[in-house]
Amino acid sequence: PSDLIDREPPEERRAAAAEHLEGIDGLVVPGGFGRRGWEGKIACLTNAREQELPMLGICYGFQAAMVEFARNCCDLDDANTTENEEDTAHPVVCLLPEQYEIEGIGGTMRLGLHEVSLKPGSRAAAMYDAATAHERFRHRFELNPLYRAALEEHGMVFSGWAPGQPIMQVAELVAHPFYVGVQYHPEFTSRPHRPNPLFRELVASCLQRQRQPEPAHATAGSAPA
């Protein structure tokens, strides 16, 4: 629904997102490129974060989650990705460091299998049951390391990064049932009988939410999708 919500006036996006997400048990914000659907993704992420709806952000979804958090939790109202707003006052998402001096963008993506260092004691480390993971990447933009401290100060935990580099690759909210963003593509390493740990734990969190008693104000006869 993010493309539909994107067309709404700014003050109506949150209401539209809440309407579209009504009754679901979990949300995946997938990868992508460009402006189309961007603000709709932001609105859906706000709803998921505030309503404790399990959420997995993948690649562009990770970047959208960082911008949403910066705008609404860190008082950085104009935060954005330079992919969509080159002159944004707060470039929370920007080009990878190795690309700053590259004029063209052809063939400049971070591609293929890379190691991810995981923070001990984090949800990410628990999901993988390891100190490192190996996942497949396909992206050109990343979290701007200059904004890492501000996001951490307000509760975002960066639980995965590129070894020896200031490139954040996993982020999570500890107090949320399941709110995880990853810069890589877990769908590339997931199989029907061997799901990637991120999908396994997202589904587990969705099932747990589904089993919770409905609030008193829930509409009679309504059921989660």
JSON list of C-alpha atoms in Angstrom, two decimals:
[
{"chain": "A", "resi": 1, "resn": "PRO", "atom": "CA", "xyz": [0.00, 0.00, 0.00]},
{"chain": "A", "resi": 2, "resn": "SER", "atom": "CA", "xyz": [2.97, 2.40, 0.31]},
{"chain": "A", "resi": 3, "resn": "ASP", "atom": "CA", "xyz": [2.55, 3.77, -3.21]},
{"chain": "A", "resi": 4, "resn": "LEU", "atom": "CA", "xyz": [-1.11, 4.58, -2.55]},
{"chain": "A", "resi": 5, "resn": "ILE", "atom": "CA", "xyz": [-0.32, 6.21, 0.78]},
{"chain": "A", "resi": 6, "resn": "ASP", "atom": "CA", "xyz": [2.46, 8.19, -0.87]},
{"chain": "A", "resi": 7, "resn": "ARG", "atom": "CA", "xyz": [-0.15, 10.13, -2.82]},
{"chain": "A", "resi": 8, "resn": "GLU", "atom": "CA", "xyz": [-1.94, 11.35, 0.30]},
{"chain": "A", "resi": 9, "resn": "PRO", "atom": "CA", "xyz": [-1.27, 14.82, 1.74]},
{"chain": "A", "resi": 10, "resn": "PRO", "atom": "CA", "xyz": [1.35, 14.65, 4.51]},
{"chain": "A", "resi": 11, "resn": "GLU", "atom": "CA", "xyz": [-1.14, 15.14, 7.34]},
{"chain": "A", "resi": 12, "resn": "GLU", "atom": "CA", "xyz": [-3.24, 12.22, 6.11]},
{"chain": "A", "resi": 13, "resn": "ARG", "atom": "CA", "xyz": [-0.48, 9.66, 5.53]},
{"chain": "A", "resi": 14, "resn": "ARG", "atom": "CA", "xyz": [-0.47, 8.27, 9.06]},
{"chain": "A", "resi": 15, "resn": "ALA", "atom": "CA", "xyz": [-4.23, 7.76, 9.05]},
{"chain": "A", "resi": 16, "resn": "ALA", "atom": "CA", "xyz": [-4.03, 6.09, 5.64]},
{"chain": "A", "resi": 17, "resn": "ALA", "atom": "CA", "xyz": [-1.24, 3.80, 6.83]},
{"chain": "A", "resi": 18, "resn": "ALA", "atom": "CA", "xyz": [-3.20, 2.80, 9.94]},
{"chain": "A", "resi": 19, "resn": "GLU", "atom": "CA", "xyz": [-6.21, 1.98, 7.75]},
{"chain": "A", "resi": 20, "resn": "HIS", "atom": "CA", "xyz": [-4.20, -0.17, 5.34]},
{"chain": "A", "resi": 21, "resn": "LEU", "atom": "CA", "xyz": [-2.44, -2.02, 8.17]},
{"chain": "A", "resi": 22, "resn": "GLU", "atom": "CA", "xyz": [-5.57, -2.64, 10.24]},
{"chain": "A", "resi": 23, "resn": "GLY", "atom": "CA", "xyz": [-5.87, -6.30, 11.30]},
{"chain": "A", "resi": 24, "resn": "ILE", "atom": "CA", "xyz": [-2.50, -7.58, 10.08]},
{"chain": "A", "resi": 25, "resn": "ASP", "atom": "CA", "xyz": [0.00, -9.34, 12.34]},
{"chain": "A", "resi": 26, "resn": "GLY", "atom": "CA", "xyz": [3.28, -8.27, 10.78]},
{"chain": "A", "resi": 27, "resn": "LEU", "atom": "CA", "xyz": [4.90, -6.16, 8.12]},
{"chain": "A", "resi": 28, "resn": "VAL", "atom": "CA", "xyz": [7.83, -6.48, 5.70]},
{"chain": "A", "resi": 29, "resn": "VAL", "atom": "CA", "xyz": [9.12, -3.23, 4.20]},
{"chain": "A", "resi": 30, "resn": "PRO", "atom": "CA", "xyz": [11.03, -4.46, 1.14]},
{"chain": "A", "resi": 31, "resn": "GLY", "atom": "CA", "xyz": [13.90, -3.21, -0.97]},
{"chain": "A", "resi": 32, "resn": "GLY", "atom": "CA", "xyz": [13.49, -0.74, -3.79]},
{"chain": "A", "resi": 33, "resn": "PHE", "atom": "CA", "xyz": [14.84, 2.40, -5.42]},
{"chain": "A", "resi": 34, "resn": "GLY", "atom": "CA", "xyz": [13.69, 5.96, -5.88]},
{"chain": "A", "resi": 35, "resn": "ARG", "atom": "CA", "xyz": [11.02, 8.28, -4.58]},
{"chain": "A", "resi": 36, "resn": "ARG", "atom": "CA", "xyz": [7.92, 6.27, -5.50]},
{"chain": "A", "resi": 37, "resn": "GLY", "atom": "CA", "xyz": [6.28, 4.86, -2.36]},
{"chain": "A", "resi": 38, "resn": "TRP", "atom": "CA", "xyz": [8.95, 6.35, -0.09]},
{"chain": "A", "resi": 39, "resn": "GLU", "atom": "CA", "xyz": [6.71, 8.51, 2.10]},
{"chain": "A", "resi": 40, "resn": "GLY", "atom": "CA", "xyz": [4.18, 5.69, 2.22]},
{"chain": "A", "resi": 41, "resn": "LYS", "atom": "CA", "xyz": [6.86, 3.39, 3.62]},
{"chain": "A", "resi": 42, "resn": "ILE", "atom": "CA", "xyz": [7.70, 6.04, 6.22]},
{"chain": "A", "resi": 43, "resn": "ALA", "atom": "CA", "xyz": [4.05, 6.25, 7.31]},
{"chain": "A", "resi": 44, "resn": "CYS", "atom": "CA", "xyz": [3.75, 2.45, 7.56]},
{"chain": "A", "resi": 45, "resn": "LEU", "atom": "CA", "xyz": [6.92, 2.30, 9.64]},
{"chain": "A", "resi": 46, "resn": "THR", "atom": "CA", "xyz": [5.61, 4.94, 12.02]},
{"chain": "A", "resi": 47, "resn": "ASN", "atom": "CA", "xyz": [2.48, 2.87, 12.55]},
{"chain": "A", "resi": 48, "resn": "ALA", "atom": "CA", "xyz": [4.46, -0.35, 13.05]},
{"chain": "A", "resi": 49, "resn": "ARG", "atom": "CA", "xyz": [6.79, 1.28, 15.57]},
{"chain": "A", "resi": 50, "resn": "GLU", "atom": "CA", "xyz": [4.05, 3.01, 17.58]},
{"chain": "A", "resi": 51, "resn": "GLN", "atom": "CA", "xyz": [1.55, 0.11, 17.50]},
{"chain": "A", "resi": 52, "resn": "GLU", "atom": "CA", "xyz": [4.19, -2.55, 18.25]},
{"chain": "A", "resi": 53, "resn": "LEU", "atom": "CA", "xyz": [3.47, -4.31, 14.96]},
{"chain": "A", "resi": 54, "resn": "PRO", "atom": "CA", "xyz": [6.25, -6.78, 14.07]},
{"chain": "A", "resi": 55, "resn": "MET", "atom": "CA", "xyz": [8.32, -5.29, 11.27]},
{"chain": "A", "resi": 56, "resn": "LEU", "atom": "CA", "xyz": [11.25, -6.41, 9.14]},
{"chain": "A", "resi": 57, "resn": "GLY", "atom": "CA", "xyz": [12.86, -3.73, 6.96]},
{"chain": "A", "resi": 58, "resn": "ILE", "atom": "CA", "xyz": [14.98, -5.02, 4.07]},
{"chain": "A", "resi": 59, "resn": "CYS", "atom": "CA", "xyz": [17.60, -2.83, 2.36]},
{"chain": "A", "resi": 60, "resn": "TYR", "atom": "CA", "xyz": [15.54, 0.23, 1.31]},
{"chain": "A", "resi": 61, "resn": "GLY", "atom": "CA", "xyz": [13.19, -0.72, 4.14]},
{"chain": "A", "resi": 62, "resn": "PHE", "atom": "CA", "xyz": [16.12, -0.48, 6.58]},
{"chain": "A", "resi": 63, "resn": "GLN", "atom": "CA", "xyz": [16.97, 2.95, 5.22]},
{"chain": "A", "resi": 64, "resn": "ALA", "atom": "CA", "xyz": [13.34, 4.08, 5.49]},
{"chain": "A", "resi": 65, "resn": "ALA", "atom": "CA", "xyz": [13.24, 2.90, 9.11]},
{"chain": "A", "resi": 66, "resn": "MET", "atom": "CA", "xyz": [16.31, 4.98, 9.92]},
{"chain": "A", "resi": 67, "resn": "VAL", "atom": "CA", "xyz": [14.81, 8.10, 8.32]},
{"chain": "A", "resi": 68, "resn": "GLU", "atom": "CA", "xyz": [11.46, 7.56, 10.06]},
{"chain": "A", "resi": 69, "resn": "PHE", "atom": "CA", "xyz": [13.16, 7.19, 13.43]},
{"chain": "A", "resi": 70, "resn": "ALA", "atom": "CA", "xyz": [15.29, 10.28, 12.84]},
{"chain": "A", "resi": 71, "resn": "ARG", "atom": "CA", "xyz": [12.24, 12.37, 11.93]},
{"chain": "A", "resi": 72, "resn": "ASN", "atom": "CA", "xyz": [9.89, 11.24, 14.65]},
{"chain": "A", "resi": 73, "resn": "CYS", "atom": "CA", "xyz": [12.15, 10.25, 17.55]},
{"chain": "A", "resi": 74, "resn": "CYS", "atom": "CA", "xyz": [15.22, 12.46, 17.13]},
{"chain": "A", "resi": 75, "resn": "ASP", "atom": "CA", "xyz": [13.57, 15.78, 16.18]},
{"chain": "A", "resi": 76, "resn": "LEU", "atom": "CA", "xyz": [15.23, 15.76, 12.76]},
{"chain": "A", "resi": 77, "resn": "ASP", "atom": "CA", "xyz": [12.08, 16.73, 10.87]},
{"chain": "A", "resi": 78, "resn": "ASP", "atom": "CA", "xyz": [13.79, 17.14, 7.52]},
{"chain": "A", "resi": 79, "resn": "ALA", "atom": "CA", "xyz": [15.72, 13.88, 7.62]},
{"chain": "A", "resi": 80, "resn": "ASN", "atom": "CA", "xyz": [15.82, 12.01, 4.35]},
{"chain": "A", "resi": 81, "resn": "THR", "atom": "CA", "xyz": [17.93, 9.94, 2.00]},
{"chain": "A", "resi": 82, "resn": "THR", "atom": "CA", "xyz": [20.03, 11.78, -0.56]},
{"chain": "A", "resi": 83, "resn": "GLU", "atom": "CA", "xyz": [18.74, 9.30, -3.11]},
{"chain": "A", "resi": 84, "resn": "ASN", "atom": "CA", "xyz": [15.41, 11.16, -3.00]},
{"chain": "A", "resi": 85, "resn": "GLU", "atom": "CA", "xyz": [16.46, 14.60, -1.73]},
{"chain": "A", "resi": 86, "resn": "GLU", "atom": "CA", "xyz": [20.03, 15.46, -2.60]},
{"chain": "A", "resi": 87, "resn": "ASP", "atom": "CA", "xyz": [20.05, 18.72, -0.60]},
{"chain": "A", "resi": 88, "resn": "THR", "atom": "CA", "xyz": [18.26, 17.43, 2.51]},
{"chain": "A", "resi": 89, "resn": "ALA", "atom": "CA", "xyz": [19.23, 19.25, 5.71]},
{"chain": "A", "resi": 90, "resn": "HIS", "atom": "CA", "xyz": [19.74, 15.90, 7.46]},
{"chain": "A", "resi": 91, "resn": "PRO", "atom": "CA", "xyz": [21.18, 13.25, 5.09]},
{"chain": "A", "resi": 92, "resn": "VAL", "atom": "CA", "xyz": [20.58, 10.30, 7.39]},
{"chain": "A", "resi": 93, "resn": "VAL", "atom": "CA", "xyz": [21.04, 7.96, 4.44]},
{"chain": "A", "resi": 94, "resn": "CYS", "atom": "CA", "xyz": [23.71, 8.74, 1.83]},
{"chain": "A", "resi": 95, "resn": "LEU", "atom": "CA", "xyz": [26.18, 7.18, -0.59]},
{"chain": "A", "resi": 96, "resn": "LEU", "atom": "CA", "xyz": [28.65, 4.59, 0.61]},
{"chain": "A", "resi": 97, "resn": "PRO", "atom": "CA", "xyz": [32.02, 6.08, 1.65]},
{"chain": "A", "resi": 98, "resn": "GLU", "atom": "CA", "xyz": [33.90, 4.47, -1.24]},
{"chain": "A", "resi": 99, "resn": "GLN", "atom": "CA", "xyz": [31.57, 6.21, -3.70]},
{"chain": "A", "resi": 100, "resn": "TYR", "atom": "CA", "xyz": [32.02, 9.82, -2.57]},
{"chain": "A", "resi": 101, "resn": "GLU", "atom": "CA", "xyz": [34.57, 10.51, -5.32]},
{"chain": "A", "resi": 102, "resn": "ILE", "atom": "CA", "xyz": [32.74, 8.58, -8.05]},
{"chain": "A", "resi": 103, "resn": "GLU", "atom": "CA", "xyz": [30.84, 10.73, -10.52]},
{"chain": "A", "resi": 104, "resn": "GLY", "atom": "CA", "xyz": [28.96, 7.94, -12.26]},
{"chain": "A", "resi": 105, "resn": "ILE", "atom": "CA", "xyz": [26.95, 5.27, -10.45]},
{"chain": "A", "resi": 106, "resn": "GLY", "atom": "CA", "xyz": [27.12, 2.40, -12.91]},
{"chain": "A", "resi": 107, "resn": "GLY", "atom": "CA", "xyz": [28.59, -0.73, -11.36]},
{"chain": "A", "resi": 108, "resn": "THR", "atom": "CA", "xyz": [29.20, 0.94, -7.99]},
{"chain": "A", "resi": 109, "resn": "MET", "atom": "CA", "xyz": [26.85, -1.10, -5.81]},
{"chain": "A", "resi": 110, "resn": "ARG", "atom": "CA", "xyz": [27.90, -3.23, -2.86]},
{"chain": "A", "resi": 111, "resn": "LEU", "atom": "CA", "xyz": [27.07, -6.66, -4.22]},
{"chain": "A", "resi": 112, "resn": "GLY", "atom": "CA", "xyz": [27.37, -10.28, -3.21]},
{"chain": "A", "resi": 113, "resn": "LEU", "atom": "CA", "xyz": [28.13, -12.15, -0.03]},
{"chain": "A", "resi": 114, "resn": "HIS", "atom": "CA", "xyz": [29.65, -10.18, 2.86]},
{"chain": "A", "resi": 115, "resn": "GLU", "atom": "CA", "xyz": [30.34, -10.88, 6.52]},
{"chain": "A", "resi": 116, "resn": "VAL", "atom": "CA", "xyz": [28.29, -9.11, 9.18]},
{"chain": "A", "resi": 117, "resn": "SER", "atom": "CA", "xyz": [29.63, -8.69, 12.72]},
{"chain": "A", "resi": 118, "resn": "LEU", "atom": "CA", "xyz": [26.85, -9.08, 15.31]},
{"chain": "A", "resi": 119, "resn": "LYS", "atom": "CA", "xyz": [26.64, -7.33, 18.68]},
{"chain": "A", "resi": 120, "resn": "PRO", "atom": "CA", "xyz": [26.88, -9.79, 21.60]},
{"chain": "A", "resi": 121, "resn": "GLY", "atom": "CA", "xyz": [23.62, -10.00, 23.54]},
{"chain": "A", "resi": 122, "resn": "SER", "atom": "CA", "xyz": [21.56, -8.41, 20.78]},
{"chain": "A", "resi": 123, "resn": "ARG", "atom": "CA", "xyz": [18.43, -9.81, 19.18]},
{"chain": "A", "resi": 124, "resn": "ALA", "atom": "CA", "xyz": [20.38, -10.20, 15.95]},
{"chain": "A", "resi": 125, "resn": "ALA", "atom": "CA", "xyz": [23.07, -12.33, 17.61]},
{"chain": "A", "resi": 126, "resn": "ALA", "atom": "CA", "xyz": [20.38, -14.43, 19.29]},
{"chain": "A", "resi": 127, "resn": "MET", "atom": "CA", "xyz": [18.53, -15.00, 16.00]},
{"chain": "A", "resi": 128, "resn": "TYR", "atom": "CA", "xyz": [21.67, -16.18, 14.21]},
{"chain": "A", "resi": 129, "resn": "ASP", "atom": "CA", "xyz": [23.05, -17.86, 17.35]},
{"chain": "A", "resi": 130, "resn": "ALA", "atom": "CA", "xyz": [26.48, -16.64, 16.27]},
{"chain": "A", "resi": 131, "resn": "ALA", "atom": "CA", "xyz": [28.90, -13.74, 16.47]},
{"chain": "A", "resi": 132, "resn": "THR", "atom": "CA", "xyz": [28.85, -13.23, 12.70]},
{"chain": "A", "resi": 133, "resn": "ALA", "atom": "CA", "xyz": [26.57, -13.84, 9.76]},
{"chain": "A", "resi": 134, "resn": "HIS", "atom": "CA", "xyz": [27.12, -14.03, 6.02]},
{"chain": "A", "resi": 135, "resn": "GLU", "atom": "CA", "xyz": [24.45, -12.38, 3.90]},
{"chain": "A", "resi": 136, "resn": "ARG", "atom": "CA", "xyz": [24.00, -11.11, 0.36]},
{"chain": "A", "resi": 137, "resn": "PHE", "atom": "CA", "xyz": [24.00, -7.38, -0.38]},
{"chain": "A", "resi": 138, "resn": "ARG", "atom": "CA", "xyz": [22.73, -5.20, -3.20]},
{"chain": "A", "resi": 139, "resn": "HIS", "atom": "CA", "xyz": [22.77, -1.50, -2.32]},
{"chain": "A", "resi": 140, "resn": "ARG", "atom": "CA", "xyz": [24.40, 1.81, -3.10]},
{"chain": "A", "resi": 141, "resn": "PHE", "atom": "CA", "xyz": [23.30, 4.02, -0.18]},
{"chain": "A", "resi": 142, "resn": "GLU", "atom": "CA", "xyz": [23.85, 3.46, 3.55]},
{"chain": "A", "resi": 143, "resn": "LEU", "atom": "CA", "xyz": [23.22, 4.95, 6.98]},
{"chain": "A", "resi": 144, "resn": "ASN", "atom": "CA", "xyz": [25.27, 8.13, 7.37]},
{"chain": "A", "resi": 145, "resn": "PRO", "atom": "CA", "xyz": [27.69, 7.37, 10.26]},
{"chain": "A", "resi": 146, "resn": "LEU", "atom": "CA", "xyz": [27.47, 11.02, 11.37]},
{"chain": "A", "resi": 147, "resn": "TYR", "atom": "CA", "xyz": [23.90, 10.33, 12.59]},
{"chain": "A", "resi": 148, "resn": "ARG", "atom": "CA", "xyz": [24.58, 7.05, 14.32]},
{"chain": "A", "resi": 149, "resn": "ALA", "atom": "CA", "xyz": [25.07, 8.60, 17.79]},
{"chain": "A", "resi": 150, "resn": "ALA", "atom": "CA", "xyz": [21.85, 10.63, 17.58]},
{"chain": "A", "resi": 151, "resn": "LEU", "atom": "CA", "xyz": [19.79, 7.55, 16.69]},
{"chain": "A", "resi": 152, "resn": "GLU", "atom": "CA", "xyz": [21.45, 5.49, 19.43]},
{"chain": "A", "resi": 153, "resn": "GLU", "atom": "CA", "xyz": [20.80, 8.22, 21.99]},
{"chain": "A", "resi": 154, "resn": "HIS", "atom": "CA", "xyz": [17.07, 7.88, 21.35]},
{"chain": "A", "resi": 155, "resn": "GLY", "atom": "CA", "xyz": [16.95, 4.09, 21.52]},
{"chain": "A", "resi": 156, "resn": "MET", "atom": "CA", "xyz": [18.01, 2.62, 18.19]},
{"chain": "A", "resi": 157, "resn": "VAL", "atom": "CA", "xyz": [20.46, -0.26, 18.64]},
{"chain": "A", "resi": 158, "resn": "PHE", "atom": "CA", "xyz": [22.90, -1.04, 15.84]},
{"chain": "A", "resi": 159, "resn": "SER", "atom": "CA", "xyz": [23.52, -4.74, 16.25]},
{"chain": "A", "resi": 160, "resn": "GLY", "atom": "CA", "xyz": [25.28, -5.58, 12.99]},
{"chain": "A", "resi": 161, "resn": "TRP", "atom": "CA", "xyz": [28.02, -3.87, 10.97]},
{"chain": "A", "resi": 162, "resn": "ALA", "atom": "CA", "xyz": [30.67, -4.44, 8.33]},
{"chain": "A", "resi": 163, "resn": "PRO", "atom": "CA", "xyz": [33.83, -5.75, 10.05]},
{"chain": "A", "resi": 164, "resn": "GLY", "atom": "CA", "xyz": [36.36, -2.96, 10.47]},
{"chain": "A", "resi": 165, "resn": "GLN", "atom": "CA", "xyz": [34.14, -0.35, 8.84]},
{"chain": "A", "resi": 166, "resn": "PRO", "atom": "CA", "xyz": [31.58, 2.20, 10.13]},
{"chain": "A", "resi": 167, "resn": "ILE", "atom": "CA", "xyz": [28.86, 0.68, 7.92]},
{"chain": "A", "resi": 168, "resn": "MET", "atom": "CA", "xyz": [25.79, -0.25, 9.97]},
{"chain": "A", "resi": 169, "resn": "GLN", "atom": "CA", "xyz": [23.96, -3.26, 8.57]},
{"chain": "A", "resi": 170, "resn": "VAL", "atom": "CA", "xyz": [21.47, -4.30, 11.28]},
{"chain": "A", "resi": 171, "resn": "ALA", "atom": "CA", "xyz": [19.35, -2.12, 13.57]},
{"chain": "A", "resi": 172, "resn": "GLU", "atom": "CA", "xyz": [16.72, -3.01, 16.15]},
{"chain": "A", "resi": 173, "resn": "LEU", "atom": "CA", "xyz": [14.47, -1.54, 18.83]},
{"chain": "A", "resi": 174, "resn": "VAL", "atom": "CA", "xyz": [14.89, -3.52, 22.06]},
{"chain": "A", "resi": 175, "resn": "ALA", "atom": "CA", "xyz": [11.57, -2.55, 23.67]},
{"chain": "A", "resi": 176, "resn": "HIS", "atom": "CA", "xyz": [9.56, -3.47, 20.55]},
{"chain": "A", "resi": 177, "resn": "PRO", "atom": "CA", "xyz": [8.24, -7.05, 20.05]},
{"chain": "A", "resi": 178, "resn": "PHE", "atom": "CA", "xyz": [10.08, -7.22, 16.70]},
{"chain": "A", "resi": 179, "resn": "TYR", "atom": "CA", "xyz": [11.36, -4.14, 14.90]},
{"chain": "A", "resi": 180, "resn": "VAL", "atom": "CA", "xyz": [14.45, -5.04, 12.88]},
{"chain": "A", "resi": 181, "resn": "GLY", "atom": "CA", "xyz": [16.01, -3.48, 9.81]},
{"chain": "A", "resi": 182, "resn": "VAL", "atom": "CA", "xyz": [18.82, -5.01, 7.75]},
{"chain": "A", "resi": 183, "resn": "GLN", "atom": "CA", "xyz": [20.80, -3.48, 4.90]},
{"chain": "A", "resi": 184, "resn": "TYR", "atom": "CA", "xyz": [21.17, -6.86, 3.17]},
{"chain": "A", "resi": 185, "resn": "HIS", "atom": "CA", "xyz": [18.67, -9.21, 1.50]},
{"chain": "A", "resi": 186, "resn": "PRO", "atom": "CA", "xyz": [17.78, -12.19, 3.72]},
{"chain": "A", "resi": 187, "resn": "GLU", "atom": "CA", "xyz": [15.41, -13.49, 1.04]},
{"chain": "A", "resi": 188, "resn": "PHE", "atom": "CA", "xyz": [18.47, -14.40, -1.07]},
{"chain": "A", "resi": 189, "resn": "THR", "atom": "CA", "xyz": [19.63, -16.93, 1.53]},
{"chain": "A", "resi": 190, "resn": "SER", "atom": "CA", "xyz": [16.24, -18.20, 2.67]},
{"chain": "A", "resi": 191, "resn": "ARG", "atom": "CA", "xyz": [14.82, -21.59, 1.65]},
{"chain": "A", "resi": 192, "resn": "PRO", "atom": "CA", "xyz": [11.37, -23.17, 2.22]},
{"chain": "A", "resi": 193, "resn": "HIS", "atom": "CA", "xyz": [12.71, -25.73, 4.70]},
{"chain": "A", "resi": 194, "resn": "ARG", "atom": "CA", "xyz": [15.63, -23.61, 5.90]},
{"chain": "A", "resi": 195, "resn": "PRO", "atom": "CA", "xyz": [14.29, -20.10, 6.40]},
{"chain": "A", "resi": 196, "resn": "ASN", "atom": "CA", "xyz": [16.62, -17.23, 7.10]},
{"chain": "A", "resi": 197, "resn": "PRO", "atom": "CA", "xyz": [16.58, -16.53, 10.88]},
{"chain": "A", "resi": 198, "resn": "LEU", "atom": "CA", "xyz": [15.06, -13.10, 10.28]},
{"chain": "A", "resi": 199, "resn": "PHE", "atom": "CA", "xyz": [11.97, -14.52, 8.57]},
{"chain": "A", "resi": 200, "resn": "ARG", "atom": "CA", "xyz": [11.70, -17.31, 11.12]},
{"chain": "A", "resi": 201, "resn": "GLU", "atom": "CA", "xyz": [11.68, -14.89, 14.04]},
{"chain": "A", "resi": 202, "resn": "LEU", "atom": "CA", "xyz": [9.41, -12.39, 12.28]},
{"chain": "A", "resi": 203, "resn": "VAL", "atom": "CA", "xyz": [6.80, -15.11, 11.75]},
{"chain": "A", "resi": 204, "resn": "ALA", "atom": "CA", "xyz": [7.20, -16.27, 15.36]},
{"chain": "A", "resi": 205, "resn": "SER", "atom": "CA", "xyz": [6.57, -12.72, 16.56]},
{"chain": "A", "resi": 206, "resn": "CYS", "atom": "CA", "xyz": [3.53, -12.44, 14.27]},
{"chain": "A", "resi": 207, "resn": "LEU", "atom": "CA", "xyz": [2.09, -15.67, 15.68]},
{"chain": "A", "resi": 208, "resn": "GLN", "atom": "CA", "xyz": [2.65, -14.45, 19.21]},
{"chain": "A", "resi": 209, "resn": "ARG", "atom": "CA", "xyz": [0.79, -11.24, 18.41]},
{"chain": "A", "resi": 210, "resn": "GLN", "atom": "CA", "xyz": [-2.02, -13.24, 16.79]},
{"chain": "A", "resi": 211, "resn": "ARG", "atom": "CA", "xyz": [-2.48, -15.28, 19.98]},
{"chain": "A", "resi": 212, "resn": "GLN", "atom": "CA", "xyz": [-2.80, -12.21, 22.19]},
{"chain": "A", "resi": 213, "resn": "PRO", "atom": "CA", "xyz": [-6.32, -11.40, 23.43]},
{"chain": "A", "resi": 214, "resn": "GLU", "atom": "CA", "xyz": [-8.04, -8.77, 21.33]},
{"chain": "A", "resi": 215, "resn": "PRO", "atom": "CA", "xyz": [-8.37, -5.36, 22.97]},
{"chain": "A", "resi": 216, "resn": "ALA", "atom": "CA", "xyz": [-11.76, -4.47, 24.38]},
{"chain": "A", "resi": 217, "resn": "HIS", "atom": "CA", "xyz": [-12.39, -1.94, 21.61]},
{"chain": "A", "resi": 218, "resn": "ALA", "atom": "CA", "xyz": [-11.80, -4.48, 18.79]},
{"chain": "A", "resi": 219, "resn": "THR", "atom": "CA", "xyz": [-14.67, -4.90, 16.36]},
{"chain": "A", "resi": 220, "resn": "ALA", "atom": "CA", "xyz": [-16.70, -8.04, 16.98]},
{"chain": "A", "resi": 221, "resn": "GLY", "atom": "CA", "xyz": [-15.95, -10.74, 14.46]},
{"chain": "A", "resi": 222, "resn": "SER", "atom": "CA", "xyz": [-12.71, -9.16, 13.24]},
{"chain": "A", "resi": 223, "resn": "ALA", "atom": "CA", "xyz": [-9.71, -11.42, 12.83]},
{"chain": "A", "resi": 224, "resn": "PRO", "atom": "CA", "xyz": [-6.04, -10.89, 11.98]},
{"chain": "A", "resi": 225, "resn": "ALA", "atom": "CA", "xyz": [-5.05, -11.49, 8.38]}
]
